[in-house]
PDB file of C-alpha atoms in Angstrom:
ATOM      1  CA  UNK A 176       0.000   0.000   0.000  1.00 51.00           C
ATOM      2  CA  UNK A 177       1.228   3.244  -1.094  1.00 56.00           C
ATOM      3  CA  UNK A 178       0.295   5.523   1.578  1.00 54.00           C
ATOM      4  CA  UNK A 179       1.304   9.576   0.876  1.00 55.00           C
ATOM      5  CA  UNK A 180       4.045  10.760   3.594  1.00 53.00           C
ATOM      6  CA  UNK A 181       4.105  14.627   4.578  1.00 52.00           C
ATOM      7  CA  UNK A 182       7.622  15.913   6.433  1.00 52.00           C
ATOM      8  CA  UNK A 183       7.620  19.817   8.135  1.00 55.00           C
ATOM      9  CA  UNK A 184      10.513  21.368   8.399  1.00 56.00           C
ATOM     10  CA  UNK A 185      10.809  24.017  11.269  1.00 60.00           C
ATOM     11  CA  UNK A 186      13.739  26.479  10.912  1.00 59.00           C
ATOM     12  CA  UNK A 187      15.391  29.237  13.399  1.00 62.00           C
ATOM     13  CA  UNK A 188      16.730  32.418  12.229  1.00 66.00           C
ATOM     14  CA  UNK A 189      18.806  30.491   9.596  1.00 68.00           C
ATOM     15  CA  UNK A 190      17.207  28.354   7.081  1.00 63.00           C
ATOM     16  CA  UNK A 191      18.305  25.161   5.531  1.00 64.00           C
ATOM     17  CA  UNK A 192      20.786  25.635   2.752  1.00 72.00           C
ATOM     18  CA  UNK A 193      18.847  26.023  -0.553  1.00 78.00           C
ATOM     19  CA  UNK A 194      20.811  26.031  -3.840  1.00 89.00           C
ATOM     20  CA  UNK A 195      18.457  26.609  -6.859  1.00 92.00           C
ATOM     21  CA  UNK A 196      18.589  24.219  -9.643  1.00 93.00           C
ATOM     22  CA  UNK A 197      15.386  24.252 -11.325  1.00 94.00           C
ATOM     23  CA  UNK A 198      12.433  27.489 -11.296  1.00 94.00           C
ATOM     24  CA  UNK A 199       9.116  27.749 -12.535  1.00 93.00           C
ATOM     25  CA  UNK A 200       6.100  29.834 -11.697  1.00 90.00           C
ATOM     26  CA  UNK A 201       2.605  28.963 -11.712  1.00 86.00           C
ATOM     27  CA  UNK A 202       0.221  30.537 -13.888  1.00 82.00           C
ATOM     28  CA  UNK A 203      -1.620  32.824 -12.232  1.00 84.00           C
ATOM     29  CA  UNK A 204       2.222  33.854 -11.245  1.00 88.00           C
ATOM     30  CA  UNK A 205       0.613  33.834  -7.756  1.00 88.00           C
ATOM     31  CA  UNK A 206       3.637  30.805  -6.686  1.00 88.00           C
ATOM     32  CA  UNK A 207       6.750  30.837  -7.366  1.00 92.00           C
ATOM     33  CA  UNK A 208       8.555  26.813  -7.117  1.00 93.00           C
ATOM     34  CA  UNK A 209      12.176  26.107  -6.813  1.00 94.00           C
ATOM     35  CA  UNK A 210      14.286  22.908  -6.831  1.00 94.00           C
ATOM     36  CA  UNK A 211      17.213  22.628  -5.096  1.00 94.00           C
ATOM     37  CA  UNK A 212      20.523  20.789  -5.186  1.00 93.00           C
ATOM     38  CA  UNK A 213      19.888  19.297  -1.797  1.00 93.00           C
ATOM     39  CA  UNK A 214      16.545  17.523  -3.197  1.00 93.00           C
ATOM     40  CA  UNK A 215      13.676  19.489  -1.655  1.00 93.00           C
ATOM     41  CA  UNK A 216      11.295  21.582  -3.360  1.00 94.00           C
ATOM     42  CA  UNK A 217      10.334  24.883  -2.268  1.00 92.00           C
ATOM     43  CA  UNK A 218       6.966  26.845  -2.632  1.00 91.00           C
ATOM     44  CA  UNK A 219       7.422  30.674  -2.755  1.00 90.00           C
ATOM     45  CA  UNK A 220       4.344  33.323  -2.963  1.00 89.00           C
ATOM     46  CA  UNK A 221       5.127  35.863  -4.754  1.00 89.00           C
ATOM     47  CA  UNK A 222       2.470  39.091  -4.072  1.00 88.00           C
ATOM     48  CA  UNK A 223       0.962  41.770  -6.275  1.00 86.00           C
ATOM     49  CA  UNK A 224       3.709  44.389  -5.052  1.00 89.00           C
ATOM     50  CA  UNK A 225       6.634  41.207  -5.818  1.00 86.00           C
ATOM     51  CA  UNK A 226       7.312  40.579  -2.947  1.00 89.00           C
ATOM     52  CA  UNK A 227       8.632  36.694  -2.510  1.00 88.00           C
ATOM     53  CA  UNK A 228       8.397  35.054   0.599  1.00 86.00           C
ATOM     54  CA  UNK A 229       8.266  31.482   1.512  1.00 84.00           C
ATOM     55  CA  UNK A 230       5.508  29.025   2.324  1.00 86.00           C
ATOM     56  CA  UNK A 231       6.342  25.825   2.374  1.00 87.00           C
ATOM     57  CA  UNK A 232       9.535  23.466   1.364  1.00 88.00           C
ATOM     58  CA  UNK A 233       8.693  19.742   0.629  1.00 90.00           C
ATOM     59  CA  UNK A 234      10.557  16.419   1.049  1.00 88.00           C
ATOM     60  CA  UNK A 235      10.827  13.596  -1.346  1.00 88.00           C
ATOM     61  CA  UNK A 236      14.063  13.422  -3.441  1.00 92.00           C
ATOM     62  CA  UNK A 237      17.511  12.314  -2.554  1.00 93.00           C
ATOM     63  CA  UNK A 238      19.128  14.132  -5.178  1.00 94.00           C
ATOM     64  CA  UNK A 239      19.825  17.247  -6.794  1.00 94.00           C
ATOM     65  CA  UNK A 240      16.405  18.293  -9.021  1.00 95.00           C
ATOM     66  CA  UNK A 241      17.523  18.983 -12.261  1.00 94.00           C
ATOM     67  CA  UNK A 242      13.542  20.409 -13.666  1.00 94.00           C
ATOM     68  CA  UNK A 243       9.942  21.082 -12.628  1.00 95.00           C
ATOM     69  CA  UNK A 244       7.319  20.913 -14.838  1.00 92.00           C
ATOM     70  CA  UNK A 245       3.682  21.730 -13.985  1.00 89.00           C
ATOM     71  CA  UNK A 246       1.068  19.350 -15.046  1.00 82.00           C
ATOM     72  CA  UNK A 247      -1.347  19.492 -17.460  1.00 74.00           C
ATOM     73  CA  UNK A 248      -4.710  21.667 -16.501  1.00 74.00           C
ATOM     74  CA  UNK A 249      -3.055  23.062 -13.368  1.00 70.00           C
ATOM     75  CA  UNK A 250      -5.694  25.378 -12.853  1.00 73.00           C
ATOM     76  CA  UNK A 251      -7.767  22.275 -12.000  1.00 78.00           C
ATOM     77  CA  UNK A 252      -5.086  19.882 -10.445  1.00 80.00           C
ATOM     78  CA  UNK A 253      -2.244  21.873  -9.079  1.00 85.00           C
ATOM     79  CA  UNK A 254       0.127  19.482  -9.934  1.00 90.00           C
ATOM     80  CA  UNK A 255       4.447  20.304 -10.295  1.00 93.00           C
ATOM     81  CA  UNK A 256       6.236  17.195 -11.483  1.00 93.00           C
ATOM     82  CA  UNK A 257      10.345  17.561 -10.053  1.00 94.00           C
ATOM     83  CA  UNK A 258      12.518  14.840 -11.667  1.00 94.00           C
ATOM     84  CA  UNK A 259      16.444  14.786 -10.569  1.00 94.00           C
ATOM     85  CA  UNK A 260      19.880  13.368 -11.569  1.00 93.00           C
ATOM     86  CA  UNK A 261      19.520   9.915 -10.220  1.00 94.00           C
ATOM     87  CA  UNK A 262      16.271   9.214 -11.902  1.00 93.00           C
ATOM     88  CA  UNK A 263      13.797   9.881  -9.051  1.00 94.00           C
ATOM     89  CA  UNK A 264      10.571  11.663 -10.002  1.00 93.00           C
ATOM     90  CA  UNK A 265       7.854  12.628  -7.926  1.00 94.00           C
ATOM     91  CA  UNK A 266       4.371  14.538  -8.797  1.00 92.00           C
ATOM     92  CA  UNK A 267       3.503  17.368  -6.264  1.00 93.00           C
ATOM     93  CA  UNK A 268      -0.081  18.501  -5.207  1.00 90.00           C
ATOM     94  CA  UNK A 269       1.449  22.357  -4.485  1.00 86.00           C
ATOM     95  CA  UNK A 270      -2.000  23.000  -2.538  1.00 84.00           C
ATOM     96  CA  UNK A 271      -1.809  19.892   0.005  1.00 86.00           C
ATOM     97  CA  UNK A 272       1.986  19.715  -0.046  1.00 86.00           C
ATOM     98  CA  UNK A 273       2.207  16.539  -1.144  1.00 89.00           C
ATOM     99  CA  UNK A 274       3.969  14.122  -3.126  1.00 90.00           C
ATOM    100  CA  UNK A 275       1.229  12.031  -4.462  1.00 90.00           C
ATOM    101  CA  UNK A 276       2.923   9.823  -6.978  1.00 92.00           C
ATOM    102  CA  UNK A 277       6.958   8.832  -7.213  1.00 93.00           C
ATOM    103  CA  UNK A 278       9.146   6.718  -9.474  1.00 92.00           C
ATOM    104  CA  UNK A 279      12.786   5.602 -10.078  1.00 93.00           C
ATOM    105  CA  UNK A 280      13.721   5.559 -13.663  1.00 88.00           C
ATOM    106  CA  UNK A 281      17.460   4.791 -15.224  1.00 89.00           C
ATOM    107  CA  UNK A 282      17.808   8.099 -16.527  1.00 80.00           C
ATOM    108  CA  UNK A 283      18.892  11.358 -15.770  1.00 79.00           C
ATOM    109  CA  UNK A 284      16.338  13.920 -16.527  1.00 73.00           C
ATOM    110  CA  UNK A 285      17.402  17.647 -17.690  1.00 74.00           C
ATOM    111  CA  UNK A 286      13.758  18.696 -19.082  1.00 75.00           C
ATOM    112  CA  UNK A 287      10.306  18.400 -18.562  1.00 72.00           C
ATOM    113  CA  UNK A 288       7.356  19.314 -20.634  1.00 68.00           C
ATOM    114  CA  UNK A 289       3.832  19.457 -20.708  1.00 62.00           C
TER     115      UNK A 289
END
């Protein structure tokens, strides 16, 4: 049984390192998503005045992400797919935080389109 795990990572004044990899922004260019070269994914709001601040950083790979992608009819589903350098991919649900769906391929993934 494939039961959906959610981590929460609590921070202090300094935050977990973060190096960007991979960027792409939703389409109502309300959320701003990042991958990073430690393997998480971070969600970013970015507001009407541009301001970016961040809202939530998700769990799931165990390598660097080399692309995001976001899933077809995202205004319905708001899905991200992350792949990385080892093969791992995972499909995000950006509202719940989740990854809902996750595979290991034998490849090494440098784009992703919808």
């Amino acid at each position: 049984m494939n039961v959906p795990v959610q981590a929460v990572a609590v921070w202090g004044k300094i935050a977990p390192s973060h190096s960007i990899t991979a960027i792409m922004i939703t389409d109502d260019q309300q959320t701003i998503v990042t991958g990073s070269q430690e393997g998480q994914i971070c969600l970013w709001d970015l507001s009407s005045q541009l301001k970016i601040s961040s809202k939530e950083i998700l769990f799931g790979h165990t390598a660097s992400v080399t692309c995001l992608a976001k899933a077809r009819e995202f205004e319905k589903q708001p899905y991200v797919v992350s792949a990385t350098e080892n093969g791992e991919m995972c499909v995000w649900n950006v509202a719940s935080g989740q990854c809902i769906e996750n595979t290991k391929l034998p490849y090494r993934y440098l784009s992703l389109t919808t």
